[in-house]
Amino acid sequence: MLDTPNVDRKGRRREQTRREILDAAWQVAREHGLTAITLRDVADRVGMRAPSLYSHFDSKHAIYDAMYGEAWTEYEEATRLGRDGLTDDMRAAAHQIARGFFDFAVADPVRYQLMNQRIIPGFEPSSESYAPAVRVLEASYTAAAERGVTDLDDVALLLALLGGLIDQQLANDPDGDRFSRLLPRAVDIWCDGVGIPSGTTPQETTP
Amino acid sequence: MLDTPNVDRKGRRREQTRREILDAAWQVAREHGLTAITLRDVADRVGMRAPSLYSHFDSKHAIYDAMYGEAWTEYEEATRLGRDGLTDDMRAAAHQIARGFFDFAVADPVRYQLMNQRIIPGFEPSSESYAPAVRVLEASYTAAAERGVTDLDDVALLLALLGGLIDQQLANDPDGDRFSRLLPRAVDIWCDGVGIPSGTTPQETTP
DNA sequence: GTCTATACACCGATAGAC
DNA sequence: GTCTATCGGTGTATAGAC
């Protein structure tokens, strides 16, 4: 983490240009798909020629890498607030986290594809961009352990179930809520299966 | 389904060339990944120039399409034998089908990616190539219904769970069996959750 | 440093000679 | 059917203007 936030003028200008490039890349991705990003298209939208992007990113994959890091950081921050207010009751907490992640994924499918699906041919995130993803995962294991679920396999099972439901939702009912509606029951079944007591779980309200 | 099996000499020769092209394409995919297939590479392996492939396939996507149909047909035939010998006991049948699909997926990750993940940018299977996939899905719902599971959501839940476990296995432990070992317990939890009686489920043997 | 112009190698696809 | 030649597109490297 060598990048200081760059308080000097030049550094701030540079940072702003990077921001514009990334915003343009997200824009292209949401319009035409993640794999349809081309350097020429991105450059056009920020008023540059394609090769000029290399002054700010080492390669196209470096742009994907920055986007990947952004996406996981967004989720980390979105859930941090929720984490403070996370119930002590494991079952309720499981519902809360599952719902949060599910909705976060469905709210921006392109972002989720980048975060959790291997859709860009040669791309693997750098360790720096991967860091927030690791932190989120570790926080999940910790939160579970603090609430009595100490078997790592149990948490892995919940995450697999959650990912499977999200995949089905995005692939087979992208504009509906068929699998979203299945989520609460799926979480309850998991809780029952791994022996989590019922506690005082308020039924999820669907307003 | 206009293609008759082509008994005349020319038709058989033509069919054989298509086979060689598809075999070469599978070979490239397994060596360098599904998205790394190039027409020039495939053509080289069958002793042709790239444009000549267009005498046999309308486009690169048409090659992917044929591969997609092949993959699902393979699974359909692999599981048909198993289907005849499928137990009446729902719990045992669930274990049997889940294990069969999981192992089929893990045995050839590239094939599974083509079947169940949207990894090729613009590709969607033709209705003809999609047909075996639909048949397999319908057969699953029918088999479940015949064994007392009439709620479509219950089956969808099992399939989501199964897909989630496979994804995790391929993405996070491609050479191991961490999630494969979780499968029996996951299926049992599902069975318990949707109210399937215990029956006489023999524990899965791990020889 | 930042950007442009140019160029390269590769891709899928097409046209037309044989 | 298969070839050669070629097209418009891509990511990317580099030289040089400012």
Tab-separated table of C-alpha atoms (C1' of nucleotides) in Angstrom:
chain	number	residue	atom	x	y	z
A	1	MET	CA	0.000	0.000	0.000
A	2	LEU	CA	2.423	2.684	-1.195
A	3	ASP	CA	-0.238	5.061	-2.459
A	4	THR	CA	-0.716	7.896	-0.067
A	5	PRO	CA	-3.932	9.772	-0.767
A	6	ASN	CA	-1.908	12.330	-2.754
A	7	VAL	CA	-2.587	15.717	-1.301
A	8	ASP	CA	-0.525	17.729	-3.799
A	9	ARG	CA	-2.172	19.237	-6.861
A	10	LYS	CA	-0.654	16.923	-9.429
A	11	GLY	CA	-1.444	13.889	-7.385
A	12	ARG	CA	-5.028	14.922	-6.936
A	13	ARG	CA	-5.433	15.625	-10.626
A	14	ARG	CA	-3.994	12.224	-11.372
A	15	GLU	CA	-6.300	10.552	-8.900
A	16	GLN	CA	-9.261	12.294	-10.449
A	17	THR	CA	-8.340	11.104	-13.935
A	18	ARG	CA	-8.129	7.535	-12.646
A	19	ARG	CA	-11.585	7.986	-11.157
A	20	GLU	CA	-12.985	9.214	-14.464
A	21	ILE	CA	-11.484	6.265	-16.300
A	22	LEU	CA	-12.916	3.786	-13.802
A	23	ASP	CA	-16.325	5.456	-13.912
A	24	ALA	CA	-16.287	5.235	-17.690
A	25	ALA	CA	-15.304	1.565	-17.491
A	26	TRP	CA	-18.201	0.802	-15.106
A	27	GLN	CA	-20.489	2.673	-17.461
A	28	VAL	CA	-19.400	0.614	-20.467
A	29	ALA	CA	-19.681	-2.591	-18.442
A	30	ARG	CA	-23.238	-1.832	-17.348
A	31	GLU	CA	-24.272	-0.892	-20.874
A	32	HIS	CA	-22.672	-3.669	-22.876
A	33	GLY	CA	-21.394	-6.211	-20.374
A	34	LEU	CA	-18.209	-6.719	-18.448
A	35	THR	CA	-16.328	-8.423	-21.250
A	36	ALA	CA	-17.385	-5.822	-23.819
A	37	ILE	CA	-15.134	-3.153	-22.351
A	38	THR	CA	-12.647	-1.864	-24.913
A	39	LEU	CA	-9.909	0.614	-24.231
A	40	ARG	CA	-11.009	2.719	-27.187
A	41	ASP	CA	-14.544	2.919	-25.861
A	42	VAL	CA	-13.417	3.866	-22.374
A	43	ALA	CA	-10.952	6.401	-23.745
A	44	ASP	CA	-13.610	8.023	-25.902
A	45	ARG	CA	-15.825	8.635	-22.890
A	46	VAL	CA	-13.099	10.473	-20.997
A	47	GLY	CA	-11.946	12.397	-24.086
A	48	MET	CA	-8.708	10.508	-24.661
A	49	ARG	CA	-7.089	8.193	-27.171
A	50	ALA	CA	-6.810	4.577	-26.184
A	51	PRO	CA	-3.037	4.433	-25.619
A	52	SER	CA	-3.267	7.376	-23.226
A	53	LEU	CA	-4.964	5.119	-20.706
A	54	TYR	CA	-1.595	3.454	-20.228
A	55	SER	CA	-0.413	6.571	-18.436
A	56	HIS	CA	-2.861	5.686	-15.676
A	57	PHE	CA	-3.209	1.887	-15.823
A	58	ASP	CA	-0.613	-0.686	-16.775
A	59	SER	CA	-3.055	-2.742	-18.816
A	60	LYS	CA	-6.710	-3.487	-19.355
A	61	HIS	CA	-6.517	-6.109	-16.633
A	62	ALA	CA	-5.254	-3.428	-14.258
A	63	ILE	CA	-8.518	-1.577	-14.854
A	64	TYR	CA	-10.492	-4.726	-14.080
A	65	ASP	CA	-8.316	-5.170	-11.015
A	66	ALA	CA	-9.116	-1.713	-9.697
A	67	MET	CA	-12.801	-2.308	-10.377
A	68	TYR	CA	-12.624	-5.612	-8.518
A	69	GLY	CA	-11.100	-3.947	-5.495
A	70	GLU	CA	-13.709	-1.201	-5.602
A	71	ALA	CA	-16.572	-3.660	-5.743
A	72	TRP	CA	-15.447	-5.613	-2.680
A	73	THR	CA	-14.652	-2.420	-0.823
A	74	GLU	CA	-18.158	-1.203	-1.542
A	75	TYR	CA	-19.613	-4.359	-0.057
A	76	GLU	CA	-17.273	-4.211	2.886
A	77	GLU	CA	-18.407	-0.692	3.696
A	78	ALA	CA	-22.045	-1.388	2.979
A	79	THR	CA	-21.974	-4.280	5.409
A	80	ARG	CA	-19.793	-2.681	8.039
A	81	LEU	CA	-22.679	-0.574	9.256
A	82	GLY	CA	-24.809	-3.673	9.288
A	83	ARG	CA	-22.070	-5.515	11.134
A	84	ASP	CA	-22.182	-3.114	14.069
A	85	GLY	CA	-25.892	-3.688	14.359
A	86	LEU	CA	-25.622	-7.433	13.873
A	87	THR	CA	-27.760	-9.431	16.243
A	88	ASP	CA	-26.245	-11.806	18.759
A	89	ASP	CA	-28.723	-14.442	17.707
A	90	MET	CA	-27.017	-16.597	15.097
A	91	ARG	CA	-30.137	-17.416	13.159
A	92	ALA	CA	-31.179	-13.811	12.855
A	93	ALA	CA	-27.635	-12.823	11.943
A	94	ALA	CA	-27.531	-15.456	9.214
A	95	HIS	CA	-30.732	-14.092	7.734
A	96	GLN	CA	-29.413	-10.560	7.933
A	97	ILE	CA	-26.084	-11.270	6.249
A	98	ALA	CA	-27.558	-13.546	3.588
A	99	ARG	CA	-30.200	-11.010	2.674
A	100	GLY	CA	-27.638	-8.231	2.559
A	101	PHE	CA	-25.297	-10.092	0.263
A	102	PHE	CA	-28.072	-11.389	-1.954
A	103	ASP	CA	-29.539	-7.942	-2.492
A	104	PHE	CA	-26.116	-6.420	-2.999
A	105	ALA	CA	-25.452	-8.974	-5.740
A	106	VAL	CA	-28.786	-8.587	-7.487
A	107	ALA	CA	-28.676	-4.811	-7.323
A	108	ASP	CA	-25.717	-4.738	-9.714
A	109	PRO	CA	-25.237	-8.013	-11.606
A	110	VAL	CA	-22.208	-6.748	-13.486
A	111	ARG	CA	-20.483	-5.861	-10.247
A	112	TYR	CA	-21.312	-9.276	-8.816
A	113	GLN	CA	-20.008	-11.035	-11.910
A	114	LEU	CA	-16.712	-9.285	-11.468
A	115	MET	CA	-16.600	-10.046	-7.735
A	116	ASN	CA	-17.598	-13.675	-7.725
A	117	GLN	CA	-17.576	-15.166	-11.179
A	118	ARG	CA	-14.599	-15.851	-13.368
A	119	ILE	CA	-15.971	-14.118	-16.403
A	120	ILE	CA	-12.904	-12.201	-17.655
A	121	PRO	CA	-10.659	-14.708	-19.448
A	122	GLY	CA	-7.189	-14.118	-18.075
A	123	PHE	CA	-8.029	-12.019	-15.056
A	124	GLU	CA	-7.007	-12.788	-11.513
A	125	PRO	CA	-7.142	-10.060	-8.879
A	126	SER	CA	-3.920	-8.761	-7.393
A	127	SER	CA	-3.335	-9.466	-3.733
A	128	GLU	CA	-4.034	-5.822	-2.969
A	129	SER	CA	-7.419	-5.852	-4.677
A	130	TYR	CA	-8.174	-9.253	-3.192
A	131	ALA	CA	-7.573	-7.990	0.325
A	132	PRO	CA	-11.053	-6.570	1.014
A	133	ALA	CA	-12.605	-9.825	-0.214
A	134	VAL	CA	-10.446	-11.739	2.248
A	135	ARG	CA	-11.347	-9.371	5.065
A	136	VAL	CA	-15.051	-9.839	4.374
A	137	LEU	CA	-14.695	-13.602	4.359
A	138	GLU	CA	-12.718	-13.647	7.570
A	139	ALA	CA	-15.185	-11.322	9.224
A	140	SER	CA	-17.950	-13.737	8.287
A	141	TYR	CA	-16.141	-16.687	9.847
A	142	THR	CA	-15.409	-14.636	12.943
A	143	ALA	CA	-18.991	-13.434	13.293
A	144	ALA	CA	-20.205	-17.014	12.981
A	145	ALA	CA	-17.706	-18.299	15.524
A	146	GLU	CA	-18.701	-15.595	18.015
A	147	ARG	CA	-22.273	-16.827	17.717
A	148	GLY	CA	-21.473	-20.458	18.303
A	149	VAL	CA	-20.863	-21.771	14.780
A	150	THR	CA	-17.280	-22.935	15.015
A	151	ASP	CA	-17.232	-25.491	12.194
A	152	LEU	CA	-15.742	-23.840	9.113
A	153	ASP	CA	-17.564	-26.326	6.919
A	154	ASP	CA	-20.883	-25.104	8.238
A	155	VAL	CA	-20.145	-21.562	7.137
A	156	ALA	CA	-18.788	-22.780	3.809
A	157	LEU	CA	-22.056	-24.612	3.307
A	158	LEU	CA	-24.079	-21.459	3.877
A	159	LEU	CA	-21.889	-19.495	1.486
A	160	ALA	CA	-22.222	-22.176	-1.186
A	161	LEU	CA	-25.982	-22.170	-0.769
A	162	LEU	CA	-26.077	-18.384	-0.941
A	163	GLY	CA	-23.913	-18.284	-4.065
A	164	GLY	CA	-25.992	-20.961	-5.715
A	165	LEU	CA	-29.203	-19.037	-5.126
A	166	ILE	CA	-27.697	-15.820	-6.450
A	167	ASP	CA	-26.446	-17.577	-9.573
A	168	GLN	CA	-29.866	-19.067	-10.207
A	169	GLN	CA	-31.544	-15.710	-9.648
A	170	LEU	CA	-29.254	-13.883	-12.071
A	171	ALA	CA	-29.191	-16.612	-14.704
A	172	ASN	CA	-32.786	-17.800	-14.725
A	173	ASP	CA	-34.935	-14.964	-13.394
A	174	PRO	CA	-32.883	-11.774	-13.775
A	175	ASP	CA	-35.851	-9.429	-13.552
A	176	GLY	CA	-37.902	-11.392	-11.049
A	177	ASP	CA	-37.566	-12.545	-7.459
A	178	ARG	CA	-38.176	-16.284	-7.600
A	179	PHE	CA	-34.960	-17.210	-5.809
A	180	SER	CA	-34.953	-14.132	-3.643
A	181	ARG	CA	-38.200	-15.404	-2.166
A	182	LEU	CA	-36.589	-18.781	-1.507
A	183	LEU	CA	-33.738	-17.269	0.471
A	184	PRO	CA	-35.339	-17.068	3.955
A	185	ARG	CA	-36.451	-20.685	3.812
A	186	ALA	CA	-33.036	-21.756	2.566
A	187	VAL	CA	-31.339	-20.008	5.470
A	188	ASP	CA	-33.732	-21.557	7.960
A	189	ILE	CA	-33.085	-25.007	6.540
A	190	TRP	CA	-29.365	-24.412	6.901
A	191	CYS	CA	-29.811	-23.232	10.483
A	192	ASP	CA	-31.843	-26.298	11.339
A	193	GLY	CA	-29.302	-28.527	9.626
A	194	VAL	CA	-26.307	-27.223	11.521
A	195	GLY	CA	-28.142	-27.171	14.805
A	196	ILE	CA	-28.827	-23.520	15.450
A	197	PRO	CA	-31.588	-22.972	17.986
A	198	SER	CA	-34.659	-21.092	16.910
A	199	GLY	CA	-34.121	-18.077	19.164
A	200	THR	CA	-36.451	-15.180	18.562
A	201	THR	CA	-36.268	-14.953	14.798
A	202	PRO	CA	-38.634	-12.358	13.468
A	203	GLN	CA	-40.048	-13.517	10.141
A	204	GLU	CA	-38.689	-11.476	7.263
A	205	THR	CA	-41.208	-8.872	6.277
A	206	THR	CA	-41.927	-8.424	2.586
A	207	PRO	CA	-43.356	-4.921	2.264
B	1	MET	CA	-33.921	-32.086	-36.053
B	2	LEU	CA	-33.433	-32.153	-39.819
B	3	ASP	CA	-30.126	-33.980	-39.714
B	4	THR	CA	-30.556	-37.560	-40.704
B	5	PRO	CA	-27.504	-39.599	-39.766
B	6	ASN	CA	-26.254	-39.252	-43.380
B	7	VAL	CA	-25.659	-42.723	-44.659
B	8	ASP	CA	-24.234	-41.735	-48.061
B	9	ARG	CA	-20.470	-41.441	-48.527
B	10	LYS	CA	-20.277	-37.652	-48.817
B	11	GLY	CA	-22.518	-37.159	-45.826
B	12	ARG	CA	-20.467	-39.497	-43.688
B	13	ARG	CA	-17.206	-37.834	-44.701
B	14	ARG	CA	-18.725	-34.480	-43.832
B	15	GLU	CA	-19.923	-35.743	-40.484
B	16	GLN	CA	-16.467	-37.084	-39.742
B	17	THR	CA	-14.837	-33.726	-40.493
B	18	ARG	CA	-17.248	-32.018	-38.110
B	19	ARG	CA	-16.268	-34.562	-35.472
B	20	GLU	CA	-12.579	-33.850	-35.988
B	21	ILE	CA	-13.161	-30.125	-35.672
B	22	LEU	CA	-15.151	-30.537	-32.466
B	23	ASP	CA	-12.561	-32.887	-30.995
B	24	ALA	CA	-9.848	-30.341	-31.787
B	25	ALA	CA	-11.931	-27.608	-30.177
B	26	TRP	CA	-12.382	-29.657	-26.979
B	27	GLN	CA	-8.660	-30.311	-27.001
B	28	VAL	CA	-7.814	-26.604	-27.225
B	29	ALA	CA	-10.370	-25.797	-24.540
B	30	ARG	CA	-8.934	-28.329	-22.108
B	31	GLU	CA	-5.393	-27.131	-22.767
B	32	HIS	CA	-5.867	-23.376	-22.699
B	33	GLY	CA	-9.398	-22.760	-21.458
B	34	LEU	CA	-12.776	-22.417	-23.076
B	35	THR	CA	-12.390	-18.787	-24.069
B	36	ALA	CA	-8.915	-19.337	-25.505
B	37	ILE	CA	-10.231	-21.271	-28.488
B	38	THR	CA	-9.214	-19.617	-31.748
B	39	LEU	CA	-10.281	-20.734	-35.196
B	40	ARG	CA	-6.668	-20.699	-36.365
B	41	ASP	CA	-5.635	-23.015	-33.540
B	42	VAL	CA	-8.487	-25.418	-34.171
B	43	ALA	CA	-7.873	-25.359	-37.913
B	44	ASP	CA	-4.180	-26.111	-37.452
B	45	ARG	CA	-4.969	-29.240	-35.472
B	46	VAL	CA	-7.186	-30.656	-38.210
B	47	GLY	CA	-4.792	-29.626	-41.003
B	48	MET	CA	-6.863	-26.771	-42.373
B	49	ARG	CA	-6.785	-23.000	-42.754
B	50	ALA	CA	-9.054	-21.069	-40.451
B	51	PRO	CA	-11.598	-19.883	-43.065
B	52	SER	CA	-12.197	-23.474	-44.166
B	53	LEU	CA	-13.941	-24.146	-40.876
B	54	TYR	CA	-16.769	-21.989	-42.145
B	55	SER	CA	-17.649	-24.780	-44.583
B	56	HIS	CA	-18.646	-26.836	-41.548
B	57	PHE	CA	-19.749	-24.299	-38.942
B	58	ASP	CA	-21.446	-20.955	-39.505
B	59	SER	CA	-19.382	-19.204	-36.861
B	60	LYS	CA	-17.227	-19.734	-33.823
B	61	HIS	CA	-20.352	-19.597	-31.674
B	62	ALA	CA	-21.792	-22.454	-33.743
B	63	ILE	CA	-18.851	-24.565	-32.618
B	64	TYR	CA	-19.520	-23.656	-28.994
B	65	ASP	CA	-23.167	-24.464	-29.607
B	66	ALA	CA	-22.386	-27.956	-30.869
B	67	MET	CA	-20.059	-28.506	-27.907
B	68	TYR	CA	-22.794	-27.349	-25.530
B	69	GLY	CA	-25.263	-29.822	-27.013
B	70	GLU	CA	-22.684	-32.591	-26.808
B	71	ALA	CA	-21.917	-31.899	-23.176
B	72	TRP	CA	-25.537	-32.065	-22.047
B	73	THR	CA	-26.161	-35.129	-24.206
B	74	GLU	CA	-23.223	-36.819	-22.529
B	75	TYR	CA	-24.704	-36.135	-19.119
B	76	GLU	CA	-28.143	-37.210	-20.241
B	77	GLU	CA	-26.780	-40.544	-21.416
B	78	ALA	CA	-24.493	-40.979	-18.447
B	79	THR	CA	-27.420	-40.500	-16.092
B	80	ARG	CA	-29.998	-42.449	-18.086
B	81	LEU	CA	-28.492	-45.732	-16.964
B	82	GLY	CA	-28.487	-44.441	-13.434
B	83	ARG	CA	-32.062	-43.309	-13.867
B	84	ASP	CA	-33.301	-46.818	-14.560
B	85	GLY	CA	-31.644	-47.996	-11.399
B	86	LEU	CA	-32.839	-45.035	-9.365
B	87	THR	CA	-34.138	-45.942	-5.943
B	88	ASP	CA	-37.736	-45.324	-4.976
B	89	ASP	CA	-36.550	-43.781	-1.726
B	90	MET	CA	-36.377	-40.039	-2.297
B	91	ARG	CA	-33.518	-39.418	0.070
B	92	ALA	CA	-31.371	-42.089	-1.491
B	93	ALA	CA	-32.304	-40.873	-4.965
B	94	ALA	CA	-31.311	-37.321	-4.058
B	95	HIS	CA	-27.918	-38.519	-2.885
B	96	GLN	CA	-27.494	-40.576	-6.032
B	97	ILE	CA	-28.348	-37.790	-8.472
B	98	ALA	CA	-26.412	-35.121	-6.596
B	99	ARG	CA	-23.313	-37.283	-6.439
B	100	GLY	CA	-23.626	-38.151	-10.093
B	101	PHE	CA	-23.914	-34.564	-11.231
B	102	PHE	CA	-21.213	-33.314	-8.891
B	103	ASP	CA	-18.705	-35.892	-10.086
B	104	PHE	CA	-19.679	-35.326	-13.704
B	105	ALA	CA	-18.970	-31.621	-13.253
B	106	VAL	CA	-15.680	-32.025	-11.447
B	107	ALA	CA	-14.442	-34.686	-13.854
B	108	ASP	CA	-14.297	-32.108	-16.657
B	109	PRO	CA	-14.391	-28.501	-15.406
B	110	VAL	CA	-14.214	-27.034	-18.896
B	111	ARG	CA	-17.238	-29.039	-19.959
B	112	TYR	CA	-19.119	-27.934	-16.846
B	113	GLN	CA	-18.218	-24.299	-17.448
B	114	LEU	CA	-19.729	-24.534	-20.896
B	115	MET	CA	-22.845	-26.302	-19.617
B	116	ASN	CA	-23.655	-24.215	-16.586
B	117	GLN	CA	-21.699	-21.014	-16.494
B	118	ARG	CA	-21.978	-18.054	-18.798
B	119	ILE	CA	-18.335	-17.843	-19.588
B	120	ILE	CA	-18.380	-17.201	-23.350
B	121	PRO	CA	-19.247	-13.535	-23.886
B	122	GLY	CA	-21.980	-13.505	-26.504
B	123	PHE	CA	-22.964	-17.147	-26.473
B	124	GLU	CA	-26.434	-18.485	-25.916
B	125	PRO	CA	-27.260	-22.054	-26.907
B	126	SER	CA	-29.655	-22.674	-29.765
B	127	SER	CA	-32.964	-24.272	-28.868
B	128	GLU	CA	-31.756	-27.489	-30.460
B	129	SER	CA	-28.628	-27.673	-28.329
B	130	TYR	CA	-30.579	-26.556	-25.290
B	131	ALA	CA	-33.062	-29.400	-25.683
B	132	PRO	CA	-31.082	-32.104	-23.837
B	133	ALA	CA	-30.539	-29.702	-20.941
B	134	VAL	CA	-34.287	-29.116	-20.747
B	135	ARG	CA	-34.976	-32.838	-20.870
B	136	VAL	CA	-32.583	-33.481	-18.010
B	137	LEU	CA	-34.174	-30.759	-15.911
B	138	GLU	CA	-37.686	-32.005	-16.586
B	139	ALA	CA	-36.651	-35.567	-15.802
B	140	SER	CA	-35.321	-34.347	-12.454
B	141	TYR	CA	-38.578	-32.634	-11.574
B	142	THR	CA	-40.526	-35.704	-12.648
B	143	ALA	CA	-38.341	-38.076	-10.656
B	144	ALA	CA	-38.761	-35.875	-7.589
B	145	ALA	CA	-42.524	-35.658	-8.023
B	146	GLU	CA	-42.805	-39.442	-8.365
B	147	ARG	CA	-41.059	-39.748	-5.024
B	148	GLY	CA	-43.275	-37.309	-3.212
B	149	VAL	CA	-41.498	-33.991	-3.692
B	150	THR	CA	-44.112	-31.985	-5.553
B	151	ASP	CA	-43.003	-28.460	-4.677
B	152	LEU	CA	-40.931	-27.112	-7.567
B	153	ASP	CA	-39.213	-24.698	-5.203
B	154	ASP	CA	-37.882	-27.612	-3.171
B	155	VAL	CA	-36.177	-29.079	-6.206
B	156	ALA	CA	-34.907	-25.646	-7.268
B	157	LEU	CA	-33.389	-25.298	-3.819
B	158	LEU	CA	-31.508	-28.566	-4.142
B	159	LEU	CA	-30.225	-27.612	-7.579
B	160	ALA	CA	-29.050	-24.218	-6.305
B	161	LEU	CA	-27.265	-25.899	-3.409
B	162	LEU	CA	-25.681	-28.416	-5.751
B	163	GLY	CA	-24.540	-25.727	-8.175
B	164	GLY	CA	-23.154	-23.631	-5.348
B	165	LEU	CA	-21.086	-26.520	-4.033
B	166	ILE	CA	-19.738	-27.325	-7.475
B	167	ASP	CA	-18.780	-23.700	-8.066
B	168	GLN	CA	-16.957	-23.564	-4.753
B	169	GLN	CA	-15.179	-26.827	-5.466
B	170	LEU	CA	-13.989	-25.719	-8.886
B	171	ALA	CA	-13.074	-22.176	-7.872
B	172	ASN	CA	-11.496	-22.691	-4.457
B	173	ASP	CA	-10.237	-26.270	-4.319
B	174	PRO	CA	-9.925	-27.442	-7.930
B	175	ASP	CA	-7.546	-30.310	-7.150
B	176	GLY	CA	-8.988	-31.310	-3.800
B	177	ASP	CA	-12.277	-32.627	-2.446
B	178	ARG	CA	-13.223	-30.225	0.310
B	179	PHE	CA	-16.693	-29.494	-1.061
B	180	SER	CA	-17.160	-32.952	-2.479
B	181	ARG	CA	-16.899	-34.236	1.082
B	182	LEU	CA	-19.552	-31.719	2.147
B	183	LEU	CA	-22.042	-32.931	-0.427
B	184	PRO	CA	-23.650	-35.852	1.480
B	185	ARG	CA	-24.274	-33.708	4.516
B	186	ALA	CA	-25.658	-30.908	2.362
B	187	VAL	CA	-28.106	-33.283	0.705
B	188	ASP	CA	-29.198	-34.676	4.063
B	189	ILE	CA	-29.793	-31.179	5.394
B	190	TRP	CA	-31.916	-30.432	2.353
B	191	CYS	CA	-33.874	-33.640	2.819
B	192	ASP	CA	-34.525	-32.836	6.455
B	193	GLY	CA	-35.498	-29.299	5.557
B	194	VAL	CA	-38.089	-30.236	2.959
B	195	GLY	CA	-39.493	-33.033	5.074
B	196	ILE	CA	-38.209	-36.180	3.466
B	197	PRO	CA	-38.324	-39.186	5.802
B	198	SER	CA	-35.103	-40.934	6.617
B	199	GLY	CA	-35.930	-44.206	4.876
B	200	THR	CA	-33.109	-46.672	4.672
B	201	THR	CA	-30.345	-44.390	3.460
B	202	PRO	CA	-27.071	-46.258	3.276
B	203	GLN	CA	-24.232	-43.942	4.186
B	204	GLU	CA	-22.133	-43.014	1.188
B	205	THR	CA	-19.049	-45.169	1.083
B	206	THR	CA	-15.737	-43.450	0.389
B	207	PRO	CA	-13.460	-46.181	-0.908
C	1	DG	C1'	4.521	13.260	-16.793
C	2	DT	C1'	0.671	13.292	-20.181
C	3	DC	C1'	-0.976	12.553	-24.341
C	4	DT	C1'	-0.859	11.527	-29.477
C	5	DA	C1'	0.310	9.065	-33.634
C	6	DT	C1'	1.755	5.116	-35.488
C	7	DA	C1'	2.471	0.394	-35.725
C	8	DC	C1'	2.200	-4.539	-34.639
C	9	DA	C1'	0.205	-9.093	-34.010
C	10	DC	C1'	-3.774	-11.333	-33.413
C	11	DC	C1'	-8.735	-12.112	-33.754
C	12	DG	C1'	-13.421	-13.532	-36.341
C	13	DA	C1'	-15.304	-13.109	-40.626
C	14	DT	C1'	-15.921	-12.487	-45.829
C	15	DA	C1'	-14.894	-12.662	-51.008
C	16	DG	C1'	-13.431	-14.988	-54.703
C	17	DA	C1'	-10.115	-18.062	-57.322
C	18	DC	C1'	-9.297	-22.877	-58.029
D	1	DG	C1'	-14.401	-27.628	-50.049
D	2	DT	C1'	-10.401	-25.552	-49.446
D	3	DC	C1'	-7.404	-22.132	-50.427
D	4	DT	C1'	-5.317	-17.035	-50.428
D	5	DA	C1'	-6.099	-12.349	-49.592
D	6	DT	C1'	-8.147	-9.089	-47.048
D	7	DC	C1'	-11.243	-6.419	-43.888
D	8	DG	C1'	-12.372	-4.097	-39.550
D	9	DG	C1'	-11.676	-4.901	-34.932
D	10	DT	C1'	-8.930	-5.760	-30.676
D	11	DG	C1'	-5.021	-5.059	-26.864
D	12	DT	C1'	-0.780	-3.217	-26.560
D	13	DA	C1'	4.114	-1.365	-27.375
D	14	DT	C1'	6.794	2.611	-28.524
D	15	DA	C1'	8.561	7.070	-30.312
D	16	DG	C1'	8.046	11.633	-29.865
D	17	DA	C1'	5.299	16.206	-29.292
D	18	DC	C1'	4.083	19.342	-25.629
